[in-house]
Amino acid sequence: MVRDLVKTYPAVRGRRGADRAPAVRASDGISLDVGRGEIFGLLGPNGAGKSTLVRQLTGLLRPDSGTISVLGHDLVRHPARAARLLGYLGQESTALDEMTVALAVETTGRLRGLDVRRARAERDAVIGELGLADLAARPLKKLSGGQRRLACFATVLIGERPLLVLDEPTTGMDPVARRAVWAAVDRRRAERGATVLLVTHNVLEAESVLDRVAVIDQGRVIACDTPGGLKERVAEEVRLELVWRDRPPLDVAEVAALHPAAQVSGRRWTLRLPADQARAAVSAVTRGPAFAALDDFTFATPSLEDVYLSLGGRAAGLVKG
Amino acid sequence: MSGAATDTGAAPDTEASRSTGTWPDDAAPAPLAPRARLLPALGAVYRAQLSRARVARIPLLFVATFQSVGIMIMMRGVVHDGTEARSVVSGASVLVVAFVALNLLAQYFGRLRADGGLDHYATLPVPPAAVVLGAAAAYASFTVPGTLATALIGGVLFHLPMAHLWVLAAVIPVSGAALSGLGAALGLLAPRQEIATLCGQLGMSAALLLGVLPPGGLPTAIGYARDLLPSTYGVEALTRSYAARPDWLMIGADLGVCAAVGVLSLTVATWAYRRAAGR
């Protein structure tokens, strides 16, 4: 019956930010609409306000102002309803660390209101689905970071919820575990129309799995579109990376001209240039003294990271790959 | 669509609230999943907490028991008459409860709160009382073997009659409730994890000094402090049960005080949990 899942936060200020000495507007007037059945991403570096936003959505934090509506329920007025609408994967697993994987999943199912038989049946199904059977009898504490993360993800899936809120779900996971996570997410969307809100600072992941992405920086949404749509905004630009052997040959006029526009990270220069200028730059640095000083260069179409940077975000903290 | 929520004051979950027009696209709100009911949720938390003992708690339970047995062996050279011996054995037995239920539970909740572990429970539709009572009951259960062992060893060491030792079956749950409620409340209310640990340790030290030392020789002020400590009443009840003809009325009264404090402290702990989880 419900067509759209709407979350709107005009002028929200995270309370957690307000507690600290210099008040931080962790959510500074964020408005987002997420459609039902969408895999929607929040992308941004550490400290951008993604987790604060998610904590308000899950009823863990109360916004100072603004409205949050999930599947037709007002969660600012009724924060307790969040637990009955959504499954949340936070960043911590302390509450589960000393339990075995099987018991952690089963207990979470029981606490989502399942009876014993249902909880056990769903536990076995979820553990099988995620390939955790070999680890089921081991305490979470004894698992590697990625395995523990996968076990925590299993606790989110038990006791089906129409909305899954996942805060950096694949941190530390190997590719097999990542695939298991995305397959499980896709299955829930295809079969049950589940909506997924995903927090990530991983650009590649955002590009490959998300339907739409909101780029968050300093508590504000600086862009919101499909990954392809966002990339189109910077389509005329290409990214040129130059790595110098020792130090850049600033005595070459063309290189000196590029310097102000470059983002310098050690011996590496990253430039975002219109295609024709980039071509000219490449031909300049692949000749004569500049070429002698050049170690490597790459030429690439824009990624979400470029979008993020061209929108004025701060680069620090954004993970690639 | 950025609907400024126009509250009509309609009761939740009614037809009225669905037709306020706040969510024009969401004519019917999604059905809410059921809440977990108190007792099944309490049982699930209890079982999960008990299983943690296998992984993490067993060495600490040994420490708790050895500490109490060691204290009894030390006091053996000091204590002469039978009344004092009863106090020492009762105090040492209840000390195991204080160590585990008060000290360890305060540390557990302090850590859970500091690390954000409470978020896990706070995002599940589980009654706060189920989390607090389940954890408290599990920690009280951890104390059973140690308390029993201490009481038995003490009885042998000091040649006490053990016919009425079954009183422990009442002493452990009521003092367990009182002390674990106190421990949980301290852990959840302490502003920092270190302070939670400190409070737990201090509470246990108080139970040690005020419980094990025979009350006769204590200064008045310390005597009042002793009366304020809930474990005292568990100690008194157990002490009285060593008499040839126990005063059951007084034992009942002591246990009653303990139980009342238990209800109170667990209520405070539940309130503290709500406060900590809903920051």
Coordinates of C-alpha atoms in Angstrom, one line a residue, chain B residues 9 11 18-19 29 57 76 107 120 128 149 156 179 186 205 214 217 241-243 270:
Chain B
G9 CA -3.2 15.2 17.9
A11 CA -4.1 8.9 18.7
R18 CA -3.9 7.9 8.8
S19 CA -6.1 10.5 7.2
P29 CA 1.1 3.4 7.3
R57 CA 32.9 -15.2 33.4
R76 CA 39.6 -18.0 61.6
Q107 CA 31.2 -3.0 35.0
H120 CA 21.7 -3.0 19.8
P128 CA 13.6 -2.2 29.0
A149 CA 30.6 -23.5 48.1
V156 CA 33.1 -27.0 57.9
L179 CA 22.7 -6.1 44.6
L186 CA 25.4 2.3 38.9
S205 CA 34.4 -3.3 49.3
P214 CA 31.1 -9.0 63.1
G217 CA 32.6 -4.0 67.6
S241 CA 19.6 -19.5 60.2
Y242 CA 22.7 -20.9 61.9
A243 CA 21.0 -20.7 65.3
T270 CA 15.2 -0.1 34.5

